[in-house]
Short mmCIF file of C-alpha atoms and ligand atoms in Angstrom, two decimals:
data_model
loop_
_atom_site.label_atom_id
_atom_site.label_comp_id
_atom_site.label_asym_id
_atom_site.label_seq_id
_atom_site.Cartn_x
_atom_site.Cartn_y
_atom_site.Cartn_z
CA UNK L 1 108.17 77.12 133.10
CA UNK L 2 109.79 78.90 136.05
CA UNK L 3 111.34 82.37 135.76
CA UNK L 4 114.82 80.84 136.14
CA UNK L 5 114.35 78.57 133.13
CA UNK L 6 113.09 81.44 131.03
CA UNK L 7 116.14 83.46 132.02
CA UNK L 8 118.53 80.74 130.93
CA UNK L 9 116.53 80.09 127.78
CA UNK L 10 116.89 83.73 126.83
CA UNK L 11 120.56 83.79 127.79
CA UNK L 12 121.24 80.88 125.44
CA UNK L 13 118.87 81.98 122.68
CA UNK L 14 121.63 83.08 120.28
CA UNK L 15 120.95 85.24 117.25
CA UNK L 16 117.31 86.31 117.41
CA UNK L 17 117.47 88.09 114.05
CA UNK L 18 118.55 84.93 112.31
CA UNK L 19 115.79 82.92 114.04
CA UNK L 20 113.15 85.57 113.34
CA UNK L 21 114.17 85.65 109.68
CA UNK L 22 114.02 81.85 109.47
CA UNK L 23 110.75 81.35 111.35
CA UNK L 24 108.73 84.56 111.27
CA UNK L 25 109.54 87.13 108.56
CA UNK L 26 112.81 87.36 106.62
CA UNK L 27 111.79 90.53 104.75
CA UNK L 28 111.20 92.40 107.98
CA UNK L 29 114.66 91.42 109.22
CA UNK L 30 116.15 92.61 105.90
CA UNK L 31 114.53 95.99 106.46
CA UNK L 32 115.90 96.21 110.01
CA UNK L 33 119.40 95.31 108.81
CA UNK L 34 119.28 97.79 105.93
CA UNK L 35 118.36 100.74 108.11
CA UNK L 36 120.62 99.59 110.94
CA UNK L 37 117.81 98.98 113.43
CA UNK L 38 118.87 95.35 114.05
CA UNK L 39 119.90 95.87 117.67
CA UNK L 40 119.60 93.16 120.30
CA UNK L 41 117.15 94.58 122.81
CA UNK L 42 117.50 93.30 126.34
CA UNK L 43 115.54 95.59 128.61
CA UNK L 44 113.07 98.47 128.70
CA UNK L 45 111.94 101.00 131.24
CA UNK L 46 109.55 103.95 130.82
CA UNK L 47 110.60 105.81 127.67
CA UNK L 48 113.88 103.89 127.29
CA UNK L 49 115.05 100.75 125.54
CA UNK L 50 118.45 99.15 126.24
CA UNK L 51 120.56 97.05 123.89
CA UNK L 52 122.99 94.26 124.78
CA UNK L 53 125.92 96.70 124.75
CA UNK L 54 124.25 98.64 127.55
CA UNK L 55 123.31 101.57 125.27
CA UNK L 56 120.20 103.48 126.25
CA UNK L 57 117.79 104.52 123.49
CA UNK L 58 115.09 107.12 123.87
CA UNK L 59 111.96 105.42 122.53
CA UNK L 60 109.76 107.99 120.81
CA UNK L 61 107.97 105.33 118.79
CA UNK L 62 106.32 103.90 121.91
CA UNK L 63 105.35 100.56 120.33
CA UNK L 64 103.21 102.47 117.76
CA UNK L 65 101.52 104.24 120.66
CA UNK L 66 100.77 101.43 123.10
CA UNK L 67 103.09 102.52 125.91
CA UNK L 68 101.33 105.69 127.12
CA UNK L 69 102.15 104.76 130.75
CA UNK L 70 105.74 103.78 129.83
CA UNK L 71 107.33 100.40 129.20
CA UNK L 72 107.39 97.95 132.11
CA UNK L 73 105.39 100.27 134.29
CA UNK L 74 105.84 98.78 137.79
CA UNK L 75 102.32 99.58 138.96
CA UNK L 76 100.68 97.90 135.97
CA UNK L 77 102.98 94.93 136.50
CA UNK L 78 101.94 94.70 140.17
CA UNK L 79 98.29 94.60 139.16
CA UNK L 80 99.05 91.77 136.74
CA UNK L 81 101.06 89.84 139.31
CA UNK L 82 98.26 90.32 141.82
CA UNK L 83 95.66 89.08 139.32
CA UNK L 84 97.79 85.97 138.69
CA UNK L 85 98.31 85.36 142.39
CA UNK L 86 94.61 85.71 143.14
CA UNK L 87 93.98 82.88 140.71
CA UNK L 88 90.87 84.64 139.42
CA UNK L 89 88.49 82.34 137.53
CA UNK L 90 89.43 83.55 134.03
CA UNK L 91 86.90 83.24 131.23
CA UNK L 92 84.01 81.06 132.35
CA UNK L 93 82.34 81.73 128.97
CA UNK L 94 78.92 80.59 130.28
CA UNK L 95 79.23 82.85 133.31
CA UNK L 96 80.50 86.29 134.25
CA UNK L 97 83.31 87.56 136.49
CA UNK L 98 83.90 90.89 138.21
CA UNK L 99 86.89 92.45 136.44
CA UNK L 100 85.34 93.07 132.97
CA UNK L 101 82.35 94.86 134.51
CA UNK L 102 84.64 96.96 136.67
CA UNK L 103 86.72 98.06 133.68
CA UNK L 104 83.61 98.70 131.58
CA UNK L 105 82.23 100.87 134.37
CA UNK L 106 85.54 102.74 134.69
CA UNK L 107 85.65 103.42 130.93
CA UNK L 108 82.04 104.60 130.77
CA UNK L 109 82.58 106.88 133.78
CA UNK L 110 85.22 108.71 131.73
CA UNK L 111 83.21 109.13 128.52
CA UNK L 112 80.05 111.07 127.54
CA UNK L 113 76.69 109.85 128.89
CA UNK L 114 75.70 108.78 125.37
CA UNK L 115 78.12 105.83 125.66
CA UNK L 116 76.58 103.17 127.90
CA UNK L 117 77.89 99.75 126.85
CA UNK L 118 81.27 98.14 126.26
CA UNK L 119 82.18 95.18 124.08
CA UNK L 120 85.71 93.95 124.77
CA UNK L 121 88.05 92.64 122.09
CA UNK L 122 91.75 91.74 121.94
CA UNK L 123 92.96 94.39 119.47
CA UNK L 124 92.14 97.68 117.79
CA UNK L 125 91.12 96.18 114.50
CA UNK L 126 88.67 93.84 116.25
CA UNK L 127 87.09 96.81 118.03
CA UNK L 128 86.66 98.44 114.60
CA UNK L 129 85.21 95.21 113.17
CA UNK L 130 82.67 95.24 116.00
CA UNK L 131 81.74 98.84 115.13
CA UNK L 132 81.19 97.84 111.49
CA UNK L 133 79.08 94.79 112.28
CA UNK L 134 77.03 96.32 115.07
CA UNK L 135 76.63 99.58 113.13
CA UNK L 136 75.17 97.70 110.17
CA UNK L 137 72.83 95.57 112.26
CA UNK L 138 71.66 98.47 114.45
CA UNK L 139 70.78 100.74 111.53
CA UNK L 140 69.65 98.10 109.06
CA UNK L 141 71.89 99.88 106.54
CA UNK L 142 74.90 98.45 104.74
CA UNK L 143 77.10 101.34 103.60
CA UNK L 144 80.15 102.47 105.53
CA UNK L 145 81.96 105.76 105.01
CA UNK L 146 85.49 106.52 106.12
CA UNK L 147 88.09 109.18 105.39
CA UNK L 148 90.74 109.11 102.68
CA UNK L 149 94.14 108.21 104.16
CA UNK L 150 92.40 106.80 107.23
CA UNK L 151 93.77 103.77 109.07
CA UNK L 152 91.63 101.45 111.16
CA UNK L 153 93.52 98.15 111.22
CA UNK L 154 94.37 95.38 108.81
CA UNK L 155 91.69 92.69 109.08
CA UNK L 156 89.35 92.61 106.09
CA UNK L 157 86.51 94.75 107.48
CA UNK L 158 88.82 97.44 108.86
CA UNK L 159 90.89 97.21 105.70
CA UNK L 160 87.79 97.89 103.61
CA UNK L 161 87.57 101.23 105.43
CA UNK L 162 91.30 101.91 104.88
CA UNK L 163 92.13 104.94 102.77
CA UNK L 164 95.58 103.91 101.52
CA UNK L 165 96.15 101.78 98.45
CA UNK L 166 99.45 100.35 99.71
CA UNK L 167 97.53 98.47 102.40
CA UNK L 168 94.55 97.38 100.32
CA UNK L 169 95.91 96.40 96.90
CA UNK L 170 96.64 92.67 96.60
CA UNK L 171 94.02 91.80 99.25
CA UNK L 172 90.81 92.37 97.34
CA UNK L 173 88.01 92.05 96.81
CA UNK L 174 87.27 94.10 99.91
CA UNK L 175 83.84 94.21 101.51
CA UNK L 176 81.08 95.80 99.45
CA UNK L 177 79.42 99.02 100.55
CA UNK L 178 82.52 100.93 101.63
CA UNK L 179 83.27 104.45 100.34
CA UNK L 180 85.72 107.16 101.29
CA UNK L 181 85.43 110.93 101.54
CA UNK L 182 88.27 113.48 101.85
CA UNK L 183 89.18 114.16 105.50
CA UNK L 184 87.97 117.67 106.35
CA UNK L 185 85.37 117.99 103.57
CA UNK L 186 81.87 118.33 105.02
CA UNK L 187 80.20 118.88 101.64
CA UNK L 188 81.55 115.58 100.34
CA UNK L 189 80.37 113.87 103.51
CA UNK L 190 76.88 115.32 103.21
CA UNK L 191 76.60 114.27 99.56
CA UNK L 192 77.17 110.68 100.67
CA UNK L 193 74.99 110.80 103.79
CA UNK L 194 72.02 112.37 102.04
CA UNK L 195 71.02 109.05 100.49
CA UNK L 196 70.24 107.84 104.04
CA UNK L 197 71.71 104.40 103.47
CA UNK L 198 74.99 104.89 105.38
CA UNK L 199 75.22 102.85 108.57
CA UNK L 200 78.25 104.61 110.02
CA UNK L 201 80.90 107.21 109.35
CA UNK L 202 84.21 105.98 110.77
CA UNK L 203 86.89 108.62 111.38
CA UNK L 204 90.09 109.14 113.38
CA UNK L 205 89.94 112.43 115.29
CA UNK L 206 93.59 113.00 114.32
CA UNK L 207 94.72 110.89 111.38
CA UNK L 208 97.62 108.70 112.42
CA UNK L 209 99.09 108.44 108.95
CA UNK L 210 100.96 111.72 108.57
CA UNK L 211 99.44 113.15 111.80
CA UNK L 212 96.71 115.29 110.23
CA UNK L 213 94.54 117.39 112.52
CA UNK L 214 90.93 118.05 111.53
CA UNK L 215 90.13 121.53 110.20
CA UNK L 216 88.18 123.69 112.69
CA UNK L 217 84.53 122.70 112.87
CA UNK L 218 84.98 119.49 110.85
CA UNK L 219 84.32 116.84 113.48
CA UNK L 220 81.48 118.82 115.08
CA UNK L 221 79.96 119.28 111.61
CA UNK L 222 80.41 115.60 110.79
CA UNK L 223 78.62 114.61 113.99
CA UNK L 224 75.73 116.94 113.20
CA UNK L 225 75.40 115.58 109.65
CA UNK L 226 75.45 112.01 110.94
CA UNK L 227 72.63 112.79 113.37
CA UNK L 228 70.63 114.54 110.65
CA UNK L 229 70.80 111.60 108.23
CA UNK L 230 70.49 108.75 110.75
CA UNK L 231 74.13 107.61 110.41
CA UNK L 232 76.13 106.44 113.43
CA UNK L 233 79.16 108.60 114.23
CA UNK L 234 82.16 106.34 114.98
CA UNK L 235 85.30 108.01 116.32
CA UNK L 236 88.32 105.69 116.23
CA UNK L 237 90.35 106.41 119.38
CA UNK L 238 92.63 103.38 119.06
CA UNK L 239 95.70 105.60 118.66
CA UNK L 240 94.47 108.87 120.14
CA UNK L 241 92.89 107.49 123.33
CA UNK L 242 94.19 107.40 126.90
CA UNK L 243 95.90 110.76 127.04
CA UNK L 244 97.80 110.64 123.75
CA UNK L 245 96.51 114.02 122.54
CA UNK L 246 96.46 115.78 125.93
CA UNK L 247 92.90 114.71 126.82
CA UNK L 248 91.79 111.30 128.02
CA UNK L 249 90.07 110.90 124.63
CA UNK L 250 90.75 113.14 121.64
CA UNK L 251 87.02 113.70 121.00
CA UNK L 252 86.96 115.82 124.17
CA UNK L 253 88.85 118.58 122.32
CA UNK L 254 85.72 119.20 120.25
CA UNK L 255 83.04 118.22 122.80
CA UNK L 256 81.89 115.29 120.62
CA UNK L 257 79.41 112.63 121.65
CA UNK L 258 80.01 109.72 119.28
CA UNK L 259 77.77 106.65 119.02
CA UNK L 260 80.69 104.23 118.61
CA UNK L 261 84.25 104.50 119.95
CA UNK L 262 86.83 101.76 119.29
CA UNK L 263 89.80 101.87 121.72
CA UNK L 264 92.81 99.56 122.22
CA UNK L 265 96.62 100.00 122.26
CA UNK L 266 97.48 101.71 125.56
CA UNK L 267 94.47 100.48 127.52
CA UNK L 268 96.46 97.62 129.06
CA UNK L 269 99.67 99.58 129.56
CA UNK L 270 101.25 97.69 126.65
CA UNK L 271 101.34 94.38 128.52
CA UNK L 272 98.34 92.41 127.30
CA UNK L 273 96.42 92.46 123.98
CA UNK L 274 93.22 94.42 124.51
CA UNK L 275 90.56 96.42 122.72
CA UNK L 276 87.04 97.63 123.34
CA UNK L 277 84.12 99.14 121.51
CA UNK L 278 82.29 101.76 123.56
CA UNK L 279 78.79 102.33 122.23
CA UNK L 280 75.42 103.89 122.87
CA UNK L 281 72.73 101.83 124.52
CA UNK L 282 70.59 102.23 121.37
CA UNK L 283 73.19 100.48 119.21
CA UNK L 284 73.70 97.70 121.70
CA UNK L 285 70.02 97.07 122.28
CA UNK L 286 69.29 97.01 118.57
CA UNK L 287 71.76 94.15 118.08
CA UNK L 288 71.60 92.19 121.35
CA UNK L 289 67.81 92.43 121.34
CA UNK L 290 66.76 89.02 122.63
CA UNK L 291 68.15 86.02 124.50
CA UNK L 292 68.53 84.34 121.14
CA UNK L 293 70.80 87.18 120.03
CA UNK L 294 72.79 87.39 123.28
CA UNK L 295 75.85 85.91 121.51
CA UNK L 296 75.68 88.00 118.34
CA UNK L 297 79.30 89.11 118.50
CA UNK L 298 82.36 88.28 120.59
CA UNK L 299 85.55 86.21 120.66
CA UNK L 300 86.97 83.49 122.89
CA UNK L 301 89.70 85.49 124.58
CA UNK L 302 87.74 88.70 125.14
CA UNK L 303 87.33 89.97 127.77
CA UNK L 304 90.64 88.65 129.06
CA UNK L 305 91.07 88.92 132.83
CA UNK L 306 94.71 90.01 132.71
CA UNK L 307 93.84 92.69 130.16
CA UNK L 308 91.04 93.86 132.46
CA UNK L 309 93.35 94.05 135.49
CA UNK L 310 95.95 95.95 133.44
CA UNK L 311 93.24 98.24 132.06
CA UNK L 312 92.02 99.21 135.53
CA UNK L 313 95.61 99.84 136.63
CA UNK L 314 96.33 101.90 133.49
CA UNK L 315 93.38 104.24 134.01
CA UNK L 316 94.47 104.66 137.62
CA UNK L 317 98.07 105.34 136.56
CA UNK L 318 97.10 107.93 133.93
CA UNK L 319 95.13 109.83 136.55
CA UNK L 320 97.29 109.53 139.65
CA UNK L 321 100.47 110.41 137.73
CA UNK L 322 98.79 113.30 135.87
CA UNK L 323 99.91 111.79 132.55
CA UNK L 324 97.08 113.28 130.49
CA UNK L 325 97.98 116.80 131.61
CA UNK L 326 101.65 115.96 131.14
CA UNK L 327 100.94 114.95 127.54
CA UNK L 328 99.20 118.30 126.94
CA UNK L 329 102.05 120.29 128.50
CA UNK L 330 104.93 118.43 126.87
CA UNK L 331 103.12 118.37 123.53
CA UNK L 332 102.64 122.15 123.61
CA UNK L 333 106.31 122.58 124.53
CA UNK L 334 107.47 120.25 121.78
CA UNK L 335 105.46 122.20 119.21
CA UNK L 336 106.73 125.53 120.46
CA UNK L 337 110.34 124.40 120.39
CA UNK L 338 110.20 122.72 117.00
CA UNK L 339 108.11 125.30 115.10
CA UNK L 340 111.21 127.49 114.49
CA UNK L 341 112.62 124.66 112.35
CA UNK L 342 110.12 125.67 109.65
CA UNK L 343 111.79 129.10 109.39
CA UNK L 344 115.32 127.85 109.93
CA UNK L 345 115.35 125.09 107.29
CA UNK L 346 113.75 125.35 103.88
CA UNK L 347 113.40 121.57 103.81
CA UNK L 348 111.04 121.64 106.83
CA UNK L 349 107.49 122.24 105.57
CA UNK L 350 105.47 121.87 108.71
CA UNK L 351 105.53 120.86 112.33
CA UNK L 352 102.22 119.78 113.84
CA UNK L 353 100.69 117.77 116.63
CA UNK L 354 98.25 117.48 119.47
CA UNK L 355 99.54 116.40 122.87
CA UNK L 356 102.27 113.83 122.38
CA UNK L 357 101.18 112.89 118.87
CA UNK L 358 103.62 114.97 116.87
CA UNK L 359 105.11 115.10 113.37
CA UNK L 360 107.52 117.06 111.22
CA UNK L 361 106.94 117.17 107.45
CA UNK L 362 109.70 117.72 104.92
CA UNK L 363 109.33 119.16 101.43
CA UNK L 364 111.43 120.17 98.43
CA UNK L 365 113.47 123.27 99.27
CA UNK L 366 113.16 126.21 96.88
CA UNK L 367 116.90 126.91 96.81
CA UNK L 368 119.74 125.16 98.61
CA UNK L 369 119.48 121.38 98.78
CA UNK L 370 116.97 121.19 95.97
CA UNK L 371 119.03 118.86 93.82
CA UNK L 372 119.77 116.44 96.65
CA UNK L 373 116.08 116.42 97.53
CA UNK L 374 115.08 115.54 94.00
CA UNK L 375 117.71 112.85 93.80
CA UNK L 376 116.53 111.21 97.01
CA UNK L 377 112.82 111.54 96.37
CA UNK L 378 113.22 110.14 92.86
CA UNK L 379 114.64 106.95 94.39
CA UNK L 380 111.62 106.61 96.63
CA UNK L 381 109.10 109.27 97.67
CA UNK L 382 109.37 109.97 101.39
CA UNK L 383 112.95 108.75 101.59
CA UNK L 384 114.19 112.06 103.00
CA UNK L 385 112.37 111.31 106.26
CA UNK L 386 114.43 108.10 106.53
CA UNK L 387 117.55 110.25 106.25
CA UNK L 388 116.48 111.84 109.51
CA UNK L 389 115.01 108.76 111.25
CA UNK L 390 118.13 106.64 110.62
CA UNK L 391 120.82 108.98 112.04
CA UNK L 392 118.52 109.94 114.93
CA UNK L 393 118.69 106.26 115.79
CA UNK L 394 122.30 105.40 114.98
CA UNK L 395 123.97 108.60 116.16
CA UNK L 396 121.64 109.93 118.83
CA UNK L 397 120.03 106.68 120.01
CA UNK L 398 116.52 108.02 119.48
CA UNK L 399 113.87 105.69 118.03
CA UNK L 400 111.24 107.36 115.83
CA UNK L 401 109.36 106.41 112.65
CA UNK L 402 108.39 107.57 109.18
CA UNK L 403 104.67 108.38 109.47
CA UNK L 404 103.49 106.27 106.54
CA UNK L 405 104.40 104.70 103.25
CA UNK L 406 106.03 107.21 100.87
CA UNK L 407 105.51 110.10 103.26
CA UNK L 408 108.25 112.62 104.00
CA UNK L 409 106.96 112.86 107.55
CA UNK L 410 108.67 111.82 110.78
CA UNK L 411 106.33 110.99 113.65
CA UNK L 412 106.63 110.39 117.38
CA UNK L 413 104.24 108.74 119.89
CA UNK L 414 106.32 108.65 123.09
CA UNK L 415 105.37 107.45 126.54
CA UNK L 416 103.46 110.23 128.31
CA UNK L 417 105.88 109.91 131.25
CA UNK L 418 108.62 111.27 128.98
CA UNK L 419 111.04 113.49 130.94
CA UNK L 420 111.66 117.18 130.29
CA UNK L 421 115.31 116.26 129.63
CA UNK L 422 114.18 113.73 127.02
CA UNK L 423 112.35 116.48 125.20
CA UNK L 424 115.49 118.67 125.23
CA UNK L 425 117.53 115.75 123.93
CA UNK L 426 115.12 115.14 121.06
CA UNK L 427 114.80 118.77 120.02
CA UNK L 428 118.60 119.24 119.91
CA UNK L 429 119.21 115.97 118.08
CA UNK L 430 116.45 116.72 115.58
CA UNK L 431 117.89 120.13 114.74
CA UNK L 432 121.38 118.81 114.13
CA UNK L 433 120.12 115.78 112.18
CA UNK L 434 117.91 117.85 109.86
CA UNK L 435 120.84 120.20 109.30
CA UNK L 436 123.11 117.31 108.33
CA UNK L 437 120.48 115.46 106.23
CA UNK L 438 119.86 118.62 104.23
CA UNK L 439 123.49 118.59 103.11
CA UNK L 440 123.26 114.88 102.40
CA UNK L 441 126.78 113.58 102.93
CA UNK L 442 128.00 110.74 100.77
CA UNK L 443 127.40 108.07 103.40
CA UNK L 444 123.76 109.03 103.47
CA UNK L 445 123.52 108.88 99.71
CA UNK L 446 124.81 105.34 99.93
CA UNK L 447 122.24 104.54 102.56
CA UNK L 448 119.49 106.11 100.47
CA UNK L 449 120.43 103.92 97.51
CA UNK L 450 120.37 100.77 99.63
CA UNK L 451 117.13 101.73 101.33
CA UNK L 452 115.50 102.41 97.98
CA UNK L 453 116.32 98.83 97.08
CA UNK L 454 114.12 97.54 99.87
CA UNK L 455 111.01 99.35 98.76
C1 LIG J 1 93.38 104.59 114.46
C2 LIG J 1 93.67 103.12 114.50
N1 LIG J 1 92.66 102.24 114.44
C3 LIG J 1 92.87 100.92 114.48
C4 LIG J 1 94.15 100.41 114.56
C5 LIG J 1 94.35 98.91 114.60
O1 LIG J 1 94.73 98.51 115.87
P1 LIG J 1 95.47 97.10 116.06
O2 LIG J 1 96.83 97.25 115.47
O3 LIG J 1 95.48 96.87 117.56
O4 LIG J 1 94.65 96.08 115.36
C6 LIG J 1 95.23 101.28 114.64
C7 LIG J 1 96.61 100.75 114.72
O5 LIG J 1 97.58 101.43 114.52
C8 LIG J 1 95.00 102.67 114.60
O6 LIG J 1 95.99 103.55 114.66
#
């Protein structure tokens, strides 16, 4: 189909919410309508989304963290167009091409020497699945440990490592051999590792659900314990990778040298599904140990040539545009400018983050606003955060998210090319929205009642 036909097809497409509800997921469309997020999106650029009325929205949700280099980044697009125009061979399957090796080399050049091999996938959860399978085969052990409240994707293996009941209940039985330990508790971890039957410990360096940073010394200690008991140390960088936390990879903050590192999301600039498992040579050689076992794990579409071209362009973009440093600087500024909210509003419990992975947590105020808080939270725990997310969107045209089911936490994962003005806009809008939500006007009460009905 030519570009012109696509354009006219889109122009005559009609009501996409109605079609989505009819053909894809009606409950999702109900949610969007209830919270007033059912806009017709027509265009995007960097950290902005535009609706069909020409309104500009500041996108701080960033496609759940896949637009680190900004939406419709022109340089990533050029690389994709060039790859298409070159008519590269694509997946030969029984043959190799140049682009996957080039991206693998580029990734390994930016990670510790311990990581020497790359297995490409098409998503984050598949990269985690690869870590689980290869970790088991390489160690000859079956158990897998992960952290409570951890998130690693929604396919059955990754889900078995998930630390949140709302994702796992209804989908059991999950895989055997999976256990969880509290995030930050080295004693609990050691109690589990001591039996020397744990293949891998899978952990996010900063937990995405709620944005929880590790206590000092935790990740370094976890790595040391893993080495001591022969367990592979798997650091899930799917959300934190590619500059999100102010370093290319979050594990750099603590000088870690993991054995397994799943990555995905931003690697292809948000254009093409992609994922990868970076691993030590020892793990790889233990699994792919003979010609007979050369095909032990993989999938038809991975590595995808367009994803590889976009990946190479994304690494280049992050570096030439200084986006990793920008994430560190803007993240520090955002923290500094939002920390006073904790003193200014009783309802603000905490403000935390690393780079441009940032969250504000709300809690029951001791004095003023206590009754409203109780009323709202009784309807549905975490609902107060919606009372901030919704007006930020409808009144200030800022897209953000609640950081997890039943959590009174608002989270942002913006493009790292976010402007200084965008930061100002967000900080001002947040202050006035929290102030208003605390008083809970009647319209918001109505909203809260409706929203509770969707849960
Ligand atoms: C830490 C982490 N791991 C894995 C995943 C799963 O990635 P995907 O949605 O690409 O399957 C996510 C997704 O949010 C994530 O945040």
